[in-house]
Short mmCIF file of N, CA and C in Angstrom, two decimals:
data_model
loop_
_atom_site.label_atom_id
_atom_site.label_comp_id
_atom_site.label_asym_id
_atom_site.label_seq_id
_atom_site.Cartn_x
_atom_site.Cartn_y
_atom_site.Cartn_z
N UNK A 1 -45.57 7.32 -28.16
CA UNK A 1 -45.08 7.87 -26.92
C UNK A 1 -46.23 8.07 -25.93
N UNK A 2 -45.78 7.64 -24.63
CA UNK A 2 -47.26 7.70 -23.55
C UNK A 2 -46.30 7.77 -22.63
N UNK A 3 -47.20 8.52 -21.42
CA UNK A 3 -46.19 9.04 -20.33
C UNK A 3 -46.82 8.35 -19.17
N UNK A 4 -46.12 8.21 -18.27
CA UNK A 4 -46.26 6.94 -17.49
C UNK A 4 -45.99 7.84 -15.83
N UNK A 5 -46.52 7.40 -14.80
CA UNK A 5 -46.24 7.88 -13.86
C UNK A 5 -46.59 6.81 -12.57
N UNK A 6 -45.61 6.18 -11.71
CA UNK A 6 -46.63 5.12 -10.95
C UNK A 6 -46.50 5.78 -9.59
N UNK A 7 -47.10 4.61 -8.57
CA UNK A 7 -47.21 5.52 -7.48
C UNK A 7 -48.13 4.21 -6.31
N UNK A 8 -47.69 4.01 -4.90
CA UNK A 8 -48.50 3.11 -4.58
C UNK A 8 -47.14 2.48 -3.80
N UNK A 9 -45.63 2.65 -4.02
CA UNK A 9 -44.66 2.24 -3.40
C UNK A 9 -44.90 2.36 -1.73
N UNK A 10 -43.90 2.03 -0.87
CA UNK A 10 -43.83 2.11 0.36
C UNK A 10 -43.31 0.93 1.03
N UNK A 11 -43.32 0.72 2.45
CA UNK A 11 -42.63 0.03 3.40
C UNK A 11 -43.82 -0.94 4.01
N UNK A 12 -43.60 -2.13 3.67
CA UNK A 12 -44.38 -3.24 4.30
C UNK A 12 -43.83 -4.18 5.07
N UNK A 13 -44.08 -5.14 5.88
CA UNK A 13 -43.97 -6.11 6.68
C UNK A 13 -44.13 -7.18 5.56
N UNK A 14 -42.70 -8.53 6.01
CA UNK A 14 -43.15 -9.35 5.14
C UNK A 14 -44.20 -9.93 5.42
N UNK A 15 -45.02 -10.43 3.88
CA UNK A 15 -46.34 -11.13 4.01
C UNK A 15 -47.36 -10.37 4.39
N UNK A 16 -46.89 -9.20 4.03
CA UNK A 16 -48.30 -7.87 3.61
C UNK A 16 -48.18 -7.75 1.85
N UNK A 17 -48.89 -6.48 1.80
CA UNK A 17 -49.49 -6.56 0.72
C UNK A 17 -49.62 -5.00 -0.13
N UNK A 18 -49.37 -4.75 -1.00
CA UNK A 18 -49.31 -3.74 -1.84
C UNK A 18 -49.91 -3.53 -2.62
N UNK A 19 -50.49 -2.31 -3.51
CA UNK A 19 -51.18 -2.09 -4.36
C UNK A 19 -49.90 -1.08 -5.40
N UNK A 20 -49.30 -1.43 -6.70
CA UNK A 20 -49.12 -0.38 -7.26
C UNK A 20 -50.02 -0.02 -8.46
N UNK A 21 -49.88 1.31 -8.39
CA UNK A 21 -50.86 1.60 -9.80
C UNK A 21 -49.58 2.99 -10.88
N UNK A 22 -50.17 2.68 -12.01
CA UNK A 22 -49.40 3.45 -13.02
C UNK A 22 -50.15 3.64 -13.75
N UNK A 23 -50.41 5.29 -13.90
CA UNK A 23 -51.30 6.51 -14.95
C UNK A 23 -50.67 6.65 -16.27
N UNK A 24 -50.89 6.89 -16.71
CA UNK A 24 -50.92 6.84 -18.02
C UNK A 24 -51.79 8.15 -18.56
N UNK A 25 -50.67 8.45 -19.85
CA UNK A 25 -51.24 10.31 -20.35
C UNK A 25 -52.12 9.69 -21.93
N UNK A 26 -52.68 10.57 -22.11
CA UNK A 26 -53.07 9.95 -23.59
C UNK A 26 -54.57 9.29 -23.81
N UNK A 27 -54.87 8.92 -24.78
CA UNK A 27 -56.29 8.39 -25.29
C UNK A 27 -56.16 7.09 -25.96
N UNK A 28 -54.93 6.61 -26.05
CA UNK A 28 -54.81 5.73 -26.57
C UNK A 28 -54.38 4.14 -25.42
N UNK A 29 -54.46 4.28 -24.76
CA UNK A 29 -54.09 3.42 -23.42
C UNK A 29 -54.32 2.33 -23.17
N UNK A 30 -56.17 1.89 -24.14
CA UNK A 30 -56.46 1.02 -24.65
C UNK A 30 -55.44 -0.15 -25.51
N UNK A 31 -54.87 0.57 -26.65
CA UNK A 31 -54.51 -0.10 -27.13
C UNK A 31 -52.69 -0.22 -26.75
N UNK A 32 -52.49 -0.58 -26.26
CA UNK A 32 -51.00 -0.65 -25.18
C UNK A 32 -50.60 -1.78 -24.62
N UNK A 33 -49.75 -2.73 -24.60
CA UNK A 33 -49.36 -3.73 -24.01
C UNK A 33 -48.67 -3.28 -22.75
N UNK A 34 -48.96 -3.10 -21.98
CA UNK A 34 -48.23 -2.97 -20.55
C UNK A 34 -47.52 -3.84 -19.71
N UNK A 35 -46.26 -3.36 -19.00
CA UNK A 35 -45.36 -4.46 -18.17
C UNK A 35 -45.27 -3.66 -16.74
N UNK A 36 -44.52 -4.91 -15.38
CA UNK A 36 -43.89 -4.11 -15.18
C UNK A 36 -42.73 -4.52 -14.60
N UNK A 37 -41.43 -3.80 -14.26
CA UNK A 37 -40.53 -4.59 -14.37
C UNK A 37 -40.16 -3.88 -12.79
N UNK A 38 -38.67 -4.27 -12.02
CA UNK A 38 -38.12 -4.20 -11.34
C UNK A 38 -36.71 -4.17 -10.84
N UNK A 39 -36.32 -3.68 -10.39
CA UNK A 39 -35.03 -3.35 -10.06
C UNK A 39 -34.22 -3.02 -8.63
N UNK A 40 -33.37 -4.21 -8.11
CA UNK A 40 -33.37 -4.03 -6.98
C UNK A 40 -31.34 -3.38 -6.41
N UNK A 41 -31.35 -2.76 -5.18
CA UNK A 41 -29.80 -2.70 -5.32
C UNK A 41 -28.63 -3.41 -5.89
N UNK A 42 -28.11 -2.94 -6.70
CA UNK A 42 -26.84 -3.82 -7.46
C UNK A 42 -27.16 -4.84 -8.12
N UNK A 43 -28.65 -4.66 -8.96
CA UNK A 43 -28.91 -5.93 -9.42
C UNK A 43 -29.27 -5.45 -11.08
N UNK A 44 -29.31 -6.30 -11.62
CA UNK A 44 -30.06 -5.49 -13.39
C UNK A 44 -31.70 -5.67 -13.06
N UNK A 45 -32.07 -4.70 -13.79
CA UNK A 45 -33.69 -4.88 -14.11
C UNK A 45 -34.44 -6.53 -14.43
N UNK A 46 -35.33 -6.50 -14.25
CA UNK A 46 -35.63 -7.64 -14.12
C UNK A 46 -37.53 -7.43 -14.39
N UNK A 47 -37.90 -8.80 -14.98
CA UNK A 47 -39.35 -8.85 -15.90
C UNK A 47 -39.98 -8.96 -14.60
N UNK A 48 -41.15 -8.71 -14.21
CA UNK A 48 -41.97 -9.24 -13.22
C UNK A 48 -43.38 -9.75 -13.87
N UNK A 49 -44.09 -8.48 -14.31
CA UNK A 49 -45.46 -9.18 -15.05
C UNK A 49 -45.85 -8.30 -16.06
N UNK A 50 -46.50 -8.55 -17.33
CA UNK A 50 -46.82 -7.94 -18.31
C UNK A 50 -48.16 -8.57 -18.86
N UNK A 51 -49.14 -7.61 -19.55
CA UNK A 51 -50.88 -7.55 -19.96
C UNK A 51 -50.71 -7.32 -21.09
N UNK A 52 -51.60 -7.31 -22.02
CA UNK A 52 -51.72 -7.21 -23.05
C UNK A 52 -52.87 -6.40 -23.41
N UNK A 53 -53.08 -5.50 -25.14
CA UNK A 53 -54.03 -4.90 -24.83
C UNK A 53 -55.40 -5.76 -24.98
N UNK A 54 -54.90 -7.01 -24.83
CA UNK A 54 -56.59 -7.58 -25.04
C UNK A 54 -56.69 -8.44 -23.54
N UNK A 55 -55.90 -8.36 -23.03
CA UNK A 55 -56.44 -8.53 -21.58
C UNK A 55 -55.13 -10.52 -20.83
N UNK A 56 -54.33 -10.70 -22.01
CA UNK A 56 -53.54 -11.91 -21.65
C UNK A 56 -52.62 -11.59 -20.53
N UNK A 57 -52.44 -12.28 -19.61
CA UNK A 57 -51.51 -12.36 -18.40
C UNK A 57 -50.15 -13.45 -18.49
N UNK A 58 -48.76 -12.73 -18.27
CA UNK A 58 -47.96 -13.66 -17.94
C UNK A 58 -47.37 -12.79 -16.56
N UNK A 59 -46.55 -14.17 -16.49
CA UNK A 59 -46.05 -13.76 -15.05
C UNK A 59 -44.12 -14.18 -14.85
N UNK A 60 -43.38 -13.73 -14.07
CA UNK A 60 -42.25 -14.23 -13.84
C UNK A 60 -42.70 -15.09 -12.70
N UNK A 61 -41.72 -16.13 -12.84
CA UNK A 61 -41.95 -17.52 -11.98
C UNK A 61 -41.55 -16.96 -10.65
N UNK A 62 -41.12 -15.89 -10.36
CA UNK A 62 -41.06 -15.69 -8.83
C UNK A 62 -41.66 -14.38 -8.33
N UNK A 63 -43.27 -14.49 -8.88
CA UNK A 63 -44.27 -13.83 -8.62
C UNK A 63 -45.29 -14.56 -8.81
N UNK A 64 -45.53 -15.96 -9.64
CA UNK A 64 -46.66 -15.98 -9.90
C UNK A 64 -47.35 -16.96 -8.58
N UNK A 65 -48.39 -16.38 -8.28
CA UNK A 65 -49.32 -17.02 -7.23
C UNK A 65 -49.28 -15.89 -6.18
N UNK A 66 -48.45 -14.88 -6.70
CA UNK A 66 -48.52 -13.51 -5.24
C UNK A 66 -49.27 -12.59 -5.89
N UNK A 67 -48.62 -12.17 -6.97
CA UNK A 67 -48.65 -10.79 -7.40
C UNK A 67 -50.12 -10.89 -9.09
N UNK A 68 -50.82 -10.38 -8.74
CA UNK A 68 -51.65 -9.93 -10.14
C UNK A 68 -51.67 -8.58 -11.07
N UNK A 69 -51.38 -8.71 -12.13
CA UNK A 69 -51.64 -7.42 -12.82
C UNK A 69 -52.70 -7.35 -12.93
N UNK A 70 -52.89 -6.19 -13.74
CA UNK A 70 -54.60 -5.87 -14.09
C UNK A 70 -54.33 -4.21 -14.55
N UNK A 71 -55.40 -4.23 -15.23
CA UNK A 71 -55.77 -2.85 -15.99
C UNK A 71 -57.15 -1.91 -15.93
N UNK A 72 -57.44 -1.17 -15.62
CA UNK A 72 -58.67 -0.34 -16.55
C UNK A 72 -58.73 0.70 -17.23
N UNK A 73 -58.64 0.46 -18.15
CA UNK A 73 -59.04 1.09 -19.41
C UNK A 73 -59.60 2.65 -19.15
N UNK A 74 -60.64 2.58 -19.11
CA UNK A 74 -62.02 3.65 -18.27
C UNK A 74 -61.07 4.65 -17.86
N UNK A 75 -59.52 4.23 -16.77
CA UNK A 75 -59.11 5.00 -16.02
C UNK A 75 -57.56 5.31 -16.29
N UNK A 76 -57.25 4.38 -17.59
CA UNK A 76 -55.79 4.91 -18.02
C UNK A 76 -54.69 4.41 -16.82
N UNK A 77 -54.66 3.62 -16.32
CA UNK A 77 -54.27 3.17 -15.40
C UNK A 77 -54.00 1.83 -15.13
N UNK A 78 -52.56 0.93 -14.82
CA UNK A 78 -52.01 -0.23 -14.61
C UNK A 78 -52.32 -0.62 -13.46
N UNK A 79 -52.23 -1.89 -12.88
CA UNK A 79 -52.39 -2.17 -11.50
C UNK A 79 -51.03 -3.70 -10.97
N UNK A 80 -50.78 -3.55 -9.73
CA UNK A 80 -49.95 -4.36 -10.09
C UNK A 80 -50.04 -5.12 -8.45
N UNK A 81 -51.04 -5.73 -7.89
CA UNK A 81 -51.46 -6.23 -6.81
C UNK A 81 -50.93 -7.07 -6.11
N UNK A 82 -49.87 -7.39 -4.85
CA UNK A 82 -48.48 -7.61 -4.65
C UNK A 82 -49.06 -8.35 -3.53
N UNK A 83 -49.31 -9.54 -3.26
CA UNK A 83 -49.40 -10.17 -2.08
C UNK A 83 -48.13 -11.10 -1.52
N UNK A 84 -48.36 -11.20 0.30
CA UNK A 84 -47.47 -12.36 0.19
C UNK A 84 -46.10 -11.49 0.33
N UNK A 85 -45.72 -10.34 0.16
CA UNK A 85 -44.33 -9.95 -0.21
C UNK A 85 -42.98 -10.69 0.65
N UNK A 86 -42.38 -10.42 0.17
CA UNK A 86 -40.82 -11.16 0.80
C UNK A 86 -39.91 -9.72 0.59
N UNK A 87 -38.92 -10.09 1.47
CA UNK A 87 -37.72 -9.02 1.40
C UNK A 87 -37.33 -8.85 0.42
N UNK A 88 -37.32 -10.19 -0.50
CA UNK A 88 -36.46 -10.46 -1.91
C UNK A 88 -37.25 -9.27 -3.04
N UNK A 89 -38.61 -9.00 -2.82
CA UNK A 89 -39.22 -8.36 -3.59
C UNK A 89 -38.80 -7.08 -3.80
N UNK A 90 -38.06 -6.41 -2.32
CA UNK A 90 -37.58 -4.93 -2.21
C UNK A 90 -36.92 -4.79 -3.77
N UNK A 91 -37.21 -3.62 -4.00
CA UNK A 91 -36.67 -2.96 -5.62
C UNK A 91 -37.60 -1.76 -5.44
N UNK A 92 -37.08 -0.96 -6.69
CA UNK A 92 -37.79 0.10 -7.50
C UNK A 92 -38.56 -0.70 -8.61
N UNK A 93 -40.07 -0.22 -8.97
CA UNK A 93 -40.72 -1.44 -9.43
C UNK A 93 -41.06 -0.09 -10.77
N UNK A 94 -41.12 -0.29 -12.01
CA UNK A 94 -41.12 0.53 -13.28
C UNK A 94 -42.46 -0.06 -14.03
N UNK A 95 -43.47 0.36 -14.51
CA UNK A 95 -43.98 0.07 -15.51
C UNK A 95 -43.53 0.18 -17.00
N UNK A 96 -44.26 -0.10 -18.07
CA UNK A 96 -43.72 0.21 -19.57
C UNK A 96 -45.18 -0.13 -20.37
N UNK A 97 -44.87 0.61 -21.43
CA UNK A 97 -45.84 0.42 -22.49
C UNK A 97 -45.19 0.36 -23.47
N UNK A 98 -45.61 -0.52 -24.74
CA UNK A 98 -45.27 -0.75 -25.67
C UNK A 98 -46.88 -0.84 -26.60
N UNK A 99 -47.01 -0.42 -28.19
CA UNK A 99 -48.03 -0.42 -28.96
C UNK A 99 -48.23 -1.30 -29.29
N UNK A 100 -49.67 -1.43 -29.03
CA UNK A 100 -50.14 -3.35 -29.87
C UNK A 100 -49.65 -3.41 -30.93
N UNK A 101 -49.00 -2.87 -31.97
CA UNK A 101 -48.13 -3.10 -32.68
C UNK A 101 -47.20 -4.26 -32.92
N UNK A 102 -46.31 -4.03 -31.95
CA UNK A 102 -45.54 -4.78 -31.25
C UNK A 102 -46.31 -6.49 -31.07
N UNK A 103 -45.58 -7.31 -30.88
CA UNK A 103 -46.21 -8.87 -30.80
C UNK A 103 -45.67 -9.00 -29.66
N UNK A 104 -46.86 -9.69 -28.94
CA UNK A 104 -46.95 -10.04 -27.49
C UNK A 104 -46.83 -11.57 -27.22
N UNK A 105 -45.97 -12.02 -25.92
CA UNK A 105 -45.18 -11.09 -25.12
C UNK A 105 -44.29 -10.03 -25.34
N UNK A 106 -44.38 -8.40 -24.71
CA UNK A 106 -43.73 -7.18 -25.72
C UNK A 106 -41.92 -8.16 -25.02
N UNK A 107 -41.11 -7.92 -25.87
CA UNK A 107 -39.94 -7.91 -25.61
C UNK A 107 -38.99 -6.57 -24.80
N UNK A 108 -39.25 -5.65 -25.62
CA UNK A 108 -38.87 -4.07 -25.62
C UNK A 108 -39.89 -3.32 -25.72
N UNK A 109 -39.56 -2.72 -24.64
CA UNK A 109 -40.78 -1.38 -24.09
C UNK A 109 -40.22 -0.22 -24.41
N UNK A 110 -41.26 0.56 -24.98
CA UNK A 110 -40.60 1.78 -25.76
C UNK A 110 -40.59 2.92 -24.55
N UNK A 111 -41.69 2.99 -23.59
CA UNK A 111 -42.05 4.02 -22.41
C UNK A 111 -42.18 3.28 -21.53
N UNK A 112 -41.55 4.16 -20.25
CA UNK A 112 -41.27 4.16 -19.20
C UNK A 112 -41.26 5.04 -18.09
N UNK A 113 -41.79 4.36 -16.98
CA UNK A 113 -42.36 5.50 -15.76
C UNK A 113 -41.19 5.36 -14.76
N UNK A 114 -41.09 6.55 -14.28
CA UNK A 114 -39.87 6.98 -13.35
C UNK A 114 -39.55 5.81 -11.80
N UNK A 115 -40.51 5.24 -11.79
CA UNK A 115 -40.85 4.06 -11.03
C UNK A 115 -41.10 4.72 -9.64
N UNK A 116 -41.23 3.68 -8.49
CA UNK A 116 -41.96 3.53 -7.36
C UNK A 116 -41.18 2.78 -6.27
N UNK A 117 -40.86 2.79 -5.45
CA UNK A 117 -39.89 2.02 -4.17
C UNK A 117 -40.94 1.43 -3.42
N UNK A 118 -39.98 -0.14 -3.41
CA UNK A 118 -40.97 -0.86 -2.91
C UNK A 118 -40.25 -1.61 -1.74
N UNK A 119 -40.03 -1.44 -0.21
CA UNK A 119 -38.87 -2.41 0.85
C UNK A 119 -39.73 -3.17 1.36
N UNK A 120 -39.85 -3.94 1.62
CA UNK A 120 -40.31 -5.04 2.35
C UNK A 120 -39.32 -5.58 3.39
N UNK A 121 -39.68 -5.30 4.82
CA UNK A 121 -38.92 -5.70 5.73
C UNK A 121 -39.13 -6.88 6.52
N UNK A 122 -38.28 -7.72 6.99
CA UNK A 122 -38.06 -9.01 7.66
C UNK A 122 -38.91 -8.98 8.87
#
């Protein structure tokens, strides 16, 4: 169990640019596979990008070449670097952790952060 909190949401112009980040409680943070996912009006949740705790990157095909994850360790903390945005991107955007335990890519994320609003306007 790790507690998750993100933060970094807000209102952009399309083809600006965002920073989200997600804290993380605990000492163990290191070893954590992290995602993060998204969710937009009337729509189901949806994968966007997920790290691993040894540092592997995947991406959903309608992020990759915008958006980078990234991590530091040091600071217990996700990153989720959003360029390029489109309207389509608007959602509530969630991180997750799952224990290296788990085999990566994580499937099911055990924790979850209350998420972050993200609109991107036309």
């Amino acid at each position: 169990q790790v507690q998750l909190s993100e933060s970094g949401g807000g209102l952009v112009q399309a083809g600006g640019s965002l920073r989200l980040s997600c804290a993380a409680s605990g000492r163990t943070f290191s070893t954590y596979h992290m995602g993060w996912f998204r969710q937009a009006p009337g729509k189901e949740r949806e994968f966007v990008a997920t790290i691993s705790w040894t540092g592997s990157t995947y991406y959903a095909d309608s992020v990759k070449g915008r958006f980078t994850i990234s991590r530091d360790n040091a600071k217990n903390t996700l990153y989720l670097q959003m360029n390029s945005l489109k309207p389509e991107d608007t959602a509530v955007y969630y991180c997750a952790a799952e224990t290296y335990r788990s085999s990566w890519p994580v499937t099911d994320f055990g924790s979850w952060g209350q998420g972050t609003q993200v609109t991107v306007s036309s």
